Amino acid sequence: MGTSATSVVEILAILILLQSVFFCCNGANFNGSCIKIEREALVKLNASLDINNSYPLLSWVGDDCCRWEGVTCENITGHIVKLRLVLASFQRKVSLHLGNLSNLLYLDLYGKDYQMEIDSLHFASSLKYLHMEGVLLGKCDNCLQSINMLPSLLELHLSDCPLSITGHVSHVNLTSLEVLCIAGNTINSTIPSWLFNISNLQHLDLSYSAFRGFLSTEIGNLNSLTFLDLSHNSLEGNVPKTLNKLCNLSRLHLEWNKFSGEISGPFGNSSSCIKKSLENIYLFNNLFSGSLPNNLGQFKCLKFLQLSLNSFWGPIPVSIGQLYNLEILDLSQNSLHGKVSELHLSKLKRLSKLIMSGNSLVFDIDVKWVPLFQLTWIELSSCKLGPRFPQWLKTQRSIRYLLMSNASISDSLHGWFENISSNTVQLDLSYNQVFGTLPNLRKFNQSAVIVDYYRYISLKSNKFEGSLAHFHSDASILDISNNFLYGQIPQNISEMMPRLHLLSFSNNYLNGESRSSLKILSVHSNKFEGIWDYNVGSYVIEKKGYGENVLLYVKGIELEYTKDVDEWPKGHEKVGNMRKDDSMMLWFYSGLAMGFVAGFVGVCSILYFKDSWRYACFQLVDRVYDKLWVTVAIKANQLKGKLHRNKYEGNAREGFKVARDSSRC
């Protein structure tokens, strides 16, 4: 027993000794710094670049390149394993040869928004992660071939590199590739077939790349995919049925294309395995038609379902009420019709956004029904909700967007309505027949929303009546036009609505005078008279703002205020049927018009009689036009890749945006 224990101790001692010898020998090789041949490769790279004002290359000094900014070495061997360069000011062609970095695993050349152009590439075969976002690769003839020679590559990120991937690839060597992101490139071709041979792909992003044509049935070969983004292209035709073979697919982005036909092929098969994995489906802004699949309720993992801006028709299947994980349901701007009952919404306990506007849907929900969800976004404009306000609304305490325009509502605003709308950023009840006095909308909880938000409230085209004497609101934009409001505008309207910037109360029966600091004002079709002191600054009042009013005169902030409506301010006296300042302005604009005509005729005459001038002028116009056209085209393409992917590219629906950005390359 003792002999055996002694032998184990001796073996351990020998192993420790051998390891120490290995460390010492290895340390002798790189002497506390990086490998010499690898340092020379970095020095050569540094010398080939324009390093003026470049970071981090200005810090590449000293013998130990493992201490250089952006360089990471392996602790034991000293080999460079990670290289990260922010290409801040390289504005020249570069031949990137890093083959001597034989142990390099991670290379990040971030050149976004800069003009680094690479004309040739050569990497070590050990590379696993390659990030080259924003680097110009359009004239790199061997780039695709060089990258294809990296059998260990796991992630490839080539977003916003004017890249051509349409060349013929006889054999795909990227057998280990799991992530491929080439978004934001103006490729302008069909999706190359060799992409569908990378069988280990899990994340594929081809968005914003001007792909066109049909989506190949070979998409079904990528059965390891969990994320597929083909959005913002010009793909057309039917979505192939082979999509239902992607049993691991979690997120599918096909929005902003020209896909057409029914979606029952890839999604309507009850035996399809895709229904067990899909969490997010984005098909909005396409040309899809037909009815919604009846088996939608079988997609139990579904969280986001966005089918807006298509031509779907027919009723909403009741099975959709079985999607208990659903958070966003967006069926807006289609041709759906039929009834929506509590069965469609009964089990949607996690639902936060219900968006069905722009359809001919009739909500027939029991007045005693209490939903399981708490909505932040309700958009049901053009659906029939009335004649009474839906009673289930009063159970909602977190609404930020409440849009129910043209919803056939003929009812008064109940007391509970002020409570549910107190946190709204947008409130739209326009084009209904809501009656009674204006509600008190001053209970706005400003801490519940971002400070930069403008609060928008539209109560236009209803049957509200009464005066504004006791009306309070925290709205930034308020539209109460086309109602039956009467009486005088309160002198302290700015105190009653302290956050107000834009106000429209046209087509009412209001009158009186007011002092206001509003920026945009619409007052036409009322009974105002006298002088308004209106601090418009650099803004202008709507031109029709004077229509159907009496002696309404709006002064700028630079004039002194007077309450005497019978006496115009000095310099603005009436002359006959016209004020003095109006006649002066008439002469001014008349002279301005005549001067413009004279100058235009003079220039045209010179160009007509002087051939050399005419030729030079048109040549200049052509050059300016060409330069503007190219500049606009480039900037439009860059801007297109940066747009917030929300439904209308405006106020992004933050839930969708956060979820989408989290998986972007």
XYZ file of C-alpha atoms in Angstrom:
665
model
C 0.000 0.000 0.000
C 2.791 2.358 0.934
C 4.763 1.481 -2.209
C 1.763 2.265 -4.375
C 1.256 5.702 -2.763
C 4.954 6.491 -3.200
C 4.758 5.656 -6.899
C 1.799 8.007 -7.412
C 3.667 10.846 -5.726
C 6.726 10.239 -7.903
C 4.635 10.262 -11.101
C 2.974 13.549 -10.095
C 6.352 15.101 -9.356
C 7.682 14.064 -12.778
C 4.595 15.549 -14.508
C 4.992 18.839 -12.660
C 8.679 18.929 -13.585
C 7.944 18.294 -17.251
C 5.285 21.017 -17.299
C 7.711 23.476 -15.705
C 10.342 22.635 -18.311
C 7.770 23.163 -21.067
C 6.815 26.571 -19.658
C 10.431 27.590 -19.353
C 11.290 26.491 -22.883
C 8.237 28.143 -24.275
C 8.999 31.261 -22.300
C 12.465 31.287 -23.801
C 10.907 31.301 -27.212
C 8.750 34.379 -26.813
C 10.639 35.947 -23.869
C 7.587 37.499 -22.222
C 6.257 39.036 -25.416
C 4.479 37.956 -28.566
C 5.972 35.627 -31.139
C 8.521 37.413 -33.310
C 7.048 36.415 -36.663
C 3.595 37.509 -35.541
C 4.911 40.857 -34.309
C 6.525 41.392 -37.697
C 3.185 40.670 -39.380
C 1.527 43.389 -37.292
C 4.335 45.845 -37.985
C 3.948 45.188 -41.704
C 0.200 45.722 -41.427
C 0.766 48.969 -39.540
C 3.187 50.212 -42.185
C 0.703 49.531 -44.990
C -1.938 51.748 -43.428
C -2.377 55.481 -43.195
C -2.028 55.882 -39.440
C -2.657 59.602 -39.199
C -5.091 60.091 -36.340
C -5.730 56.348 -36.321
C -6.694 54.535 -33.192
C -5.487 52.113 -31.881
C -2.481 51.846 -34.219
C -0.772 54.910 -32.704
C -0.362 52.852 -29.518
C 1.513 50.101 -31.337
C 4.912 50.862 -29.868
C 7.344 48.720 -27.905
C 8.543 45.153 -28.347
C 5.687 43.392 -26.555
C 2.880 43.446 -29.092
C 0.672 41.516 -26.659
C 0.315 44.834 -24.829
C -0.737 46.733 -27.932
C -4.264 48.074 -28.074
C -6.648 45.688 -29.806
C -4.242 42.717 -29.593
C -4.959 39.741 -27.361
C -2.455 36.920 -26.857
C -2.869 33.436 -25.477
C -1.575 33.412 -21.908
C 0.602 30.333 -22.166
C 1.980 30.260 -25.703
C 2.071 33.985 -26.453
C 0.382 33.509 -29.837
C -1.961 36.265 -31.011
C -5.511 34.899 -30.854
C -7.601 38.067 -31.184
C -7.123 41.235 -33.221
C -9.597 44.103 -33.100
C -8.974 47.242 -35.162
C -11.288 50.239 -35.371
C -10.523 51.517 -38.846
C -11.081 55.144 -38.062
C -9.255 56.994 -40.804
C -7.901 54.511 -43.337
C -8.841 56.007 -46.673
C -6.795 53.947 -49.042
C -6.621 50.500 -50.605
C -5.138 47.878 -48.312
C -3.903 44.354 -48.986
C -4.742 42.509 -45.810
C -2.352 39.568 -45.411
C -2.463 37.989 -41.962
C -1.485 34.450 -42.857
C 1.473 34.557 -40.442
C -0.909 34.903 -37.508
C -1.312 31.143 -37.536
C -3.244 30.955 -34.255
C -5.589 33.894 -34.839
C -9.131 32.982 -33.820
C -10.956 36.330 -33.754
C -10.552 39.213 -36.215
C -12.631 42.369 -35.979
C -11.998 45.096 -38.572
C -14.673 47.647 -37.869
C -14.766 50.200 -40.667
C -18.347 51.343 -40.649
C -18.953 54.811 -42.104
C -15.326 55.037 -43.228
C -13.650 54.460 -46.554
C -11.249 51.568 -46.079
C -11.057 49.553 -49.286
C -9.478 46.117 -49.264
C -8.282 44.761 -52.606
C -7.027 41.366 -51.382
C -7.357 39.167 -48.322
C -5.381 36.320 -46.831
C -6.098 34.806 -43.433
C -4.824 31.940 -41.357
C -6.988 28.836 -41.582
C -7.426 28.858 -37.798
C -9.800 31.866 -37.908
C -13.186 31.262 -36.277
C -14.756 34.734 -35.934
C -14.508 37.341 -38.699
C -16.153 40.769 -38.346
C -15.660 43.242 -41.201
C -18.711 45.497 -40.942
C -18.436 48.638 -43.048
C -15.193 47.726 -44.800
C -15.364 48.295 -48.577
C -14.935 44.932 -50.287
C -16.563 45.723 -53.627
C -13.250 45.621 -55.542
C -11.718 42.727 -53.652
C -11.493 40.035 -56.329
C -10.293 37.243 -54.075
C -12.302 38.050 -50.929
C -14.955 35.416 -51.439
C -12.386 32.779 -52.331
C -10.173 33.690 -49.348
C -13.071 33.506 -46.923
C -14.184 30.211 -48.457
C -10.791 28.754 -47.487
C -11.538 29.039 -43.760
C -12.877 25.633 -42.729
C -12.927 26.531 -39.011
C -14.920 29.751 -39.437
C -17.962 29.889 -37.142
C -19.173 33.487 -37.601
C -18.919 35.771 -40.620
C -20.169 39.370 -40.393
C -19.954 41.431 -43.601
C -22.723 43.993 -43.148
C -22.570 47.269 -45.087
C -19.638 46.210 -47.262
C -20.592 46.852 -50.910
C -19.930 43.158 -51.447
C -20.495 40.908 -54.440
C -21.388 37.338 -53.516
C -22.857 36.396 -56.869
C -19.707 34.762 -58.218
C -19.652 31.050 -58.890
C -18.479 28.943 -55.958
C -17.775 25.398 -57.090
C -17.310 24.015 -53.597
C -18.366 25.537 -50.287
C -15.636 24.985 -47.718
C -17.398 26.834 -44.887
C -18.543 23.596 -43.343
C -18.419 24.923 -39.772
C -20.139 28.272 -40.391
C -23.009 28.934 -37.981
C -23.607 32.702 -38.327
C -23.682 34.569 -41.649
C -24.633 38.249 -41.698
C -24.328 40.158 -44.987
C -27.074 42.717 -44.388
C -26.968 46.206 -45.861
C -25.257 45.332 -49.149
C -26.588 46.401 -52.550
C -26.175 43.006 -54.160
C -29.089 43.322 -56.600
C -29.332 39.675 -57.662
C -31.078 36.468 -56.748
C -29.901 34.659 -53.626
C -26.958 32.484 -54.783
C -27.604 28.754 -54.569
C -24.308 28.013 -52.809
C -25.660 29.674 -49.667
C -28.111 26.822 -49.251
C -25.239 24.318 -49.050
C -23.911 25.690 -45.754
C -25.775 23.074 -43.783
C -24.642 24.110 -40.287
C -26.009 27.667 -40.533
C -28.007 28.720 -37.489
C -28.253 32.476 -38.069
C -28.708 33.907 -41.590
C -29.231 37.634 -42.155
C -29.599 38.823 -45.769
C -31.712 41.902 -45.015
C -31.424 45.277 -46.798
C -29.355 43.775 -49.627
C -31.550 44.293 -52.735
C -32.032 40.582 -53.341
C -34.698 39.921 -55.954
C -36.453 37.032 -57.627
C -37.961 33.953 -56.012
C -36.926 32.262 -52.801
C -35.550 28.847 -53.704
C -37.078 25.658 -52.316
C -33.510 24.811 -51.253
C -34.095 26.998 -48.202
C -35.376 23.784 -46.651
C -31.821 22.391 -46.689
C -30.795 24.760 -43.893
C -32.470 22.663 -41.230
C -30.223 24.022 -38.443
C -31.515 27.593 -38.827
C -32.871 29.301 -35.738
C -32.881 32.841 -37.198
C -33.729 33.812 -40.800
C -33.930 37.451 -41.927
C -34.728 38.179 -45.592
C -36.484 41.470 -44.880
C -36.254 44.717 -46.870
C -35.461 43.132 -50.220
C -37.431 42.655 -53.448
C -38.142 38.942 -53.175
C -41.388 37.855 -54.798
C -43.657 34.913 -55.439
C -44.894 32.313 -52.991
C -42.982 31.385 -49.878
C -41.824 27.799 -50.574
C -43.492 25.000 -48.641
C -40.058 23.621 -47.763
C -39.848 26.350 -45.139
C -41.825 24.066 -42.863
C -38.817 21.719 -42.736
C -36.902 24.224 -40.604
C -37.707 22.488 -37.352
C -35.399 24.708 -35.263
C -36.456 28.071 -36.692
C -37.361 30.539 -33.948
C -37.447 33.925 -35.719
C -38.613 34.531 -39.279
C -38.331 37.963 -40.925
C -39.847 38.266 -44.402
C -41.251 41.796 -44.042
C -40.893 44.532 -46.668
C -40.726 42.272 -49.716
C -43.077 41.390 -52.566
C -44.068 37.909 -51.459
C -47.564 36.952 -52.569
C -50.048 34.116 -52.440
C -51.352 32.284 -49.399
C -49.302 31.365 -46.352
C -51.123 28.084 -45.776
C -48.309 26.279 -47.630
C -45.451 26.885 -45.190
C -47.626 27.461 -42.111
C -50.910 25.608 -42.671
C -49.578 22.039 -42.532
C -50.700 20.485 -39.254
C -47.859 17.951 -39.340
C -45.171 20.600 -39.885
C -42.449 20.668 -37.249
C -41.950 24.432 -37.644
C -44.986 25.123 -35.482
C -43.131 23.710 -32.477
C -40.250 26.195 -32.624
C -41.431 29.473 -34.179
C -41.580 32.363 -31.713
C -41.589 35.424 -34.001
C -43.255 35.739 -37.424
C -42.859 39.018 -39.301
C -44.628 39.055 -42.672
C -45.865 42.651 -42.780
C -45.768 44.870 -45.862
C -45.957 42.181 -48.519
C -48.594 41.089 -51.029
C -49.902 38.039 -49.187
C -53.571 37.175 -49.668
C -56.050 34.488 -48.780
C -57.415 33.493 -45.407
C -55.401 32.998 -42.255
C -54.571 29.324 -41.510
C -56.992 27.680 -39.102
C -54.134 25.937 -37.316
C -52.479 29.145 -36.077
C -53.378 28.100 -32.547
C -50.943 25.186 -32.829
C -47.941 27.538 -32.832
C -47.746 27.357 -29.047
C -44.365 29.116 -28.778
C -45.460 32.133 -30.809
C -44.740 35.505 -29.163
C -44.850 38.034 -32.028
C -47.285 37.675 -34.949
C -47.111 40.626 -37.341
C -49.103 40.225 -40.573
C -50.055 43.853 -41.231
C -50.105 45.672 -44.584
C -51.096 42.686 -46.705
C -54.333 41.568 -48.374
C -55.496 38.817 -46.035
C -59.261 38.390 -46.054
C -61.895 36.396 -44.233
C -62.495 35.921 -40.517
C -59.828 35.610 -37.842
C -59.585 31.938 -36.814
C -60.785 31.308 -33.274
C -57.751 29.096 -32.657
C -55.638 32.238 -32.354
C -57.044 32.556 -28.840
C -54.992 29.490 -27.841
C -51.648 31.281 -28.238
C -51.039 31.790 -24.526
C -47.434 32.990 -25.117
C -48.435 35.672 -27.633
C -47.254 39.196 -26.767
C -47.869 41.146 -29.993
C -50.783 40.513 -32.375
C -50.729 42.809 -35.405
C -53.264 42.085 -38.168
C -53.806 45.700 -39.194
C -54.339 47.091 -42.697
C -55.745 43.959 -44.309
C -59.219 43.002 -45.583
C -60.265 40.855 -42.645
C -63.919 40.795 -41.681
C -66.280 38.986 -39.368
C -66.727 38.998 -35.614
C -64.126 39.117 -32.878
C -65.363 37.597 -29.644
C -63.783 36.901 -26.288
C -62.892 33.430 -27.627
C -60.296 35.064 -29.887
C -58.638 36.682 -26.868
C -59.519 34.435 -23.965
C -56.150 32.773 -23.249
C -53.803 35.510 -24.429
C -52.618 36.257 -20.919
C -49.264 37.733 -22.021
C -50.639 39.959 -24.775
C -49.358 43.547 -24.595
C -50.189 44.905 -28.066
C -53.482 44.362 -29.886
C -53.405 45.962 -33.344
C -56.242 45.290 -35.796
C -56.974 48.681 -37.348
C -57.882 49.039 -41.014
C -60.114 45.965 -41.158
C -63.887 45.449 -41.261
C -64.011 43.600 -37.970
C -66.940 43.730 -35.556
C -66.097 43.338 -31.870
C -68.843 41.341 -30.176
C -67.545 40.848 -26.653
C -69.604 40.145 -23.547
C -69.849 43.227 -21.320
C -68.956 41.100 -18.282
C -65.811 39.625 -19.812
C -62.587 40.327 -17.911
C -59.424 39.743 -19.979
C -56.329 38.053 -18.587
C -53.968 40.522 -20.266
C -52.857 44.082 -19.581
C -52.361 45.941 -22.860
C -49.943 48.791 -23.507
C -50.959 49.297 -27.144
C -54.547 49.165 -28.437
C -55.080 50.067 -32.081
C -58.577 49.270 -33.356
C -59.328 52.178 -35.697
C -61.930 51.484 -38.421
C -63.170 48.421 -36.574
C -66.710 48.461 -35.201
C -66.466 48.682 -31.417
C -69.652 50.681 -30.653
C -72.119 51.918 -30.069
C -70.821 51.880 -26.478
C -67.239 51.986 -25.279
C -65.999 48.403 -24.737
C -66.429 47.620 -21.056
C -63.336 45.441 -20.917
C -61.247 48.586 -21.516
C -61.753 49.744 -17.939
C -59.726 46.772 -16.686
C -56.624 48.021 -18.522
C -54.239 50.088 -16.400
C -51.081 50.299 -18.568
C -52.317 51.724 -21.881
C -49.859 54.021 -23.650
C -51.337 53.969 -27.144
C -55.124 54.007 -27.473
C -56.191 54.478 -31.087
C -59.899 53.947 -31.781
C -60.657 56.360 -34.602
C -63.754 55.732 -36.751
C -64.878 52.913 -34.473
C -68.668 53.571 -34.583
C -68.717 54.719 -30.960
C -71.708 56.802 -29.873
C -71.284 57.238 -26.150
C -70.118 59.675 -23.510
C -66.743 59.418 -21.826
C -67.231 57.661 -18.522
C -65.285 58.464 -15.406
C -63.191 55.325 -15.729
C -61.979 56.490 -19.120
C -59.939 59.302 -17.562
C -58.176 56.708 -15.408
C -57.212 54.315 -18.213
C -56.028 57.165 -20.459
C -53.880 58.918 -17.864
C -50.651 57.276 -19.084
C -51.316 57.415 -22.806
C -48.749 58.863 -25.190
C -51.243 58.778 -28.060
C -55.019 58.984 -27.677
C -57.143 59.058 -30.819
C -60.948 58.970 -30.645
C -61.529 61.013 -33.791
C -64.363 60.453 -36.254
C -66.774 58.945 -33.771
C -69.899 60.361 -32.166
C -68.638 60.770 -28.644
C -70.699 63.402 -26.851
C -70.684 65.359 -23.616
C -68.131 67.794 -22.271
C -64.427 67.444 -22.873
C -62.767 65.062 -20.402
C -60.171 66.147 -17.893
C -56.886 64.866 -19.339
C -54.579 66.530 -16.806
C -53.882 63.357 -14.840
C -51.030 62.498 -17.166
C -48.277 60.630 -15.329
C -45.164 62.132 -16.919
C -42.864 59.719 -15.122
C -44.479 56.840 -17.003
C -43.128 57.902 -20.383
C -39.912 59.134 -21.910
C -39.475 62.862 -21.459
C -38.905 63.485 -25.185
C -42.265 62.050 -26.148
C -44.911 64.408 -27.455
C -48.301 63.471 -26.104
C -50.810 63.426 -28.938
C -54.568 63.656 -28.330
C -57.147 63.793 -31.107
C -60.835 64.231 -30.268
C -61.739 65.777 -33.629
C -64.990 65.159 -35.507
C -67.117 64.139 -32.548
C -70.026 65.776 -30.721
C -68.259 67.333 -27.754
C -69.876 70.517 -26.517
C -69.422 73.151 -23.868
C -66.677 75.683 -23.228
C -62.962 75.380 -22.607
C -63.180 77.224 -19.278
C -62.540 74.111 -17.177
C -60.684 71.972 -19.696
C -57.194 70.884 -18.658
C -54.758 68.757 -20.611
C -51.116 67.750 -20.607
C -51.122 67.145 -24.344
C -48.353 68.467 -26.561
C -50.471 68.111 -29.688
C -54.217 68.595 -29.304
C -56.873 68.405 -32.003
C -60.424 69.217 -30.874
C -61.631 70.527 -34.227
C -65.030 69.875 -35.774
C -67.039 69.639 -32.565
C -69.698 71.840 -30.935
C -67.493 73.814 -28.556
C -68.501 77.389 -27.803
C -67.599 80.342 -25.633
C -64.391 82.248 -25.201
C -60.844 80.961 -25.326
C -59.502 81.238 -21.757
C -56.899 83.957 -21.256
C -54.782 81.489 -19.269
C -54.898 78.675 -21.834
C -51.133 78.261 -21.595
C -51.447 77.549 -17.868
C -54.321 75.133 -18.380
C -52.319 73.236 -21.009
C -48.658 73.914 -20.119
C -47.107 71.353 -22.485
C -49.151 72.369 -25.502
C -47.290 73.164 -28.742
C -49.767 72.433 -31.521
C -53.483 73.175 -31.230
C -56.370 72.856 -33.657
C -59.903 73.917 -32.678
C -61.264 74.864 -36.079
C -64.912 74.307 -37.022
C -66.351 75.123 -33.599
C -68.209 78.149 -32.164
C -65.384 79.684 -30.168
C -64.728 83.399 -29.868
C -62.778 85.976 -27.874
C -59.148 86.968 -27.601
C -56.130 85.163 -26.281
C -52.457 85.497 -25.533
C -50.642 82.298 -26.434
C -47.168 80.927 -27.035
C -48.293 78.106 -29.296
C -46.121 77.215 -32.280
C -48.773 76.012 -34.724
C -52.405 77.077 -34.583
C -55.518 76.315 -36.638
C -58.537 78.496 -35.812
C -60.574 78.702 -39.019
C -64.380 78.461 -39.053
C -65.012 80.018 -35.647
C -66.288 83.423 -34.492
C -63.122 85.090 -33.261
C -62.834 88.853 -33.288
C -60.355 91.423 -32.096
C -56.612 91.117 -31.819
C -54.701 87.975 -30.892
C -51.243 88.214 -29.426
C -49.658 85.078 -30.834
C -46.002 84.271 -30.196
C -45.152 82.282 -33.263
C -41.418 82.906 -33.416
C -40.216 81.401 -36.710
C -43.411 79.405 -37.219
C -46.374 80.455 -39.327
C -50.098 80.314 -38.735
C -52.168 78.154 -41.025
C -53.242 80.412 -43.913
C -56.870 79.423 -43.680
C -56.788 80.421 -40.029
C -58.496 83.695 -40.854
C -61.489 82.142 -42.629
C -64.944 82.861 -41.223
C -63.617 84.990 -38.377
C -64.251 88.685 -37.761
C -61.471 91.297 -37.590
C -59.012 88.657 -36.479
C -55.458 89.987 -36.456
C -52.546 87.965 -35.132
C -49.492 89.879 -33.973
C -45.939 88.671 -33.678
C -44.096 88.746 -30.402
C -42.232 91.894 -31.362
C -45.394 94.041 -31.238
C -46.897 95.539 -28.107
C -50.123 93.978 -26.896
C -53.343 95.969 -26.827
C -56.866 95.001 -25.788
C -58.480 97.831 -27.767
C -59.973 96.039 -30.789
C -61.180 99.340 -32.261
C -57.689 100.765 -32.517
C -55.085 98.963 -34.606
C -51.471 99.139 -33.450
C -49.361 101.923 -34.932
C -48.263 101.077 -38.457
C -51.224 98.729 -38.971
C -54.066 101.245 -39.383
C -56.931 100.517 -41.779
C -56.801 102.258 -45.184
C -60.241 102.006 -46.767
C -61.120 98.311 -46.704
C -57.502 97.373 -46.189
C -55.073 97.774 -43.316
C -52.047 99.948 -43.981
C -49.592 97.123 -43.467
C -51.561 94.948 -45.898
C -51.228 97.570 -48.695
C -47.503 97.896 -48.047
C -47.053 94.148 -48.221
C -49.038 94.062 -51.476
C -46.626 96.576 -53.073
C -43.653 94.628 -51.744
C -44.740 91.280 -53.207
C -45.741 92.935 -56.499
C -42.261 94.453 -56.872
C -40.667 91.162 -55.903
C -42.613 89.287 -58.586
C -41.755 91.827 -61.313
C -38.061 91.705 -60.377
C -38.034 87.932 -60.614
C -39.677 87.987 -64.048
C -37.196 90.602 -65.342
C -34.201 88.663 -64.052
C -35.441 85.369 -65.503
C -36.076 86.887 -68.931
C -32.619 88.494 -68.889
C -30.814 85.237 -68.137
C -32.791 83.325 -70.791
C -31.983 86.026 -73.383
C -28.248 85.818 -72.726
C -28.292 82.026 -72.988
C -30.243 82.226 -76.231
C -27.801 84.593 -77.993
C -24.533 83.405 -76.402
C -23.693 79.829 -77.515
C -20.620 79.390 -75.315
C -22.490 80.480 -72.191
C -25.407 78.221 -73.012
C -23.107 75.208 -73.499
C -21.234 75.906 -70.240
C -24.483 76.354 -68.318
C -26.040 73.075 -69.455
C -22.766 71.235 -68.903
C -22.686 72.556 -65.322
C -26.288 71.469 -64.768
C -25.468 67.966 -66.016
C -22.463 67.657 -63.683
C -24.416 68.902 -60.681
C -27.297 66.561 -61.495
C -25.006 63.539 -61.812
C -23.222 64.347 -58.558
C -26.489 64.863 -56.689
C -27.951 61.667 -58.090
C -24.953 59.572 -57.015
C -24.810 61.214 -53.574
C -28.516 60.701 -52.930
C -28.352 57.082 -54.075
C -25.418 56.297 -51.763
C -26.895 58.101 -48.766
C -30.300 56.512 -49.330
C -28.749 53.059 -49.299
C -26.813 53.791 -46.106
C -29.863 55.297 -44.430
C -32.021 52.378 -45.480
C -29.889 49.970 -43.465
C -30.195 52.090 -40.348
C -33.942 52.603 -40.237
C -35.906 51.588 -37.070
C -37.817 48.319 -38.106
C -41.056 49.096 -36.773
C -44.303 48.835 -38.401
C -44.435 52.339 -39.881
C -40.745 53.391 -39.506
C -41.925 56.173 -37.225
C -42.551 55.765 -33.465
C -40.996 52.315 -33.177
C -43.038 49.822 -31.297
C -40.489 49.377 -28.604
C -41.244 45.741 -27.756
C -40.747 44.645 -31.317
C -37.690 46.876 -31.762
C -35.880 45.609 -28.666
C -36.630 42.005 -29.535
C -35.475 42.473 -33.115
C -32.280 44.403 -32.360
C -31.194 41.828 -29.810
C -30.549 39.299 -32.588
C -29.200 41.623 -35.244
C -25.645 41.116 -36.441
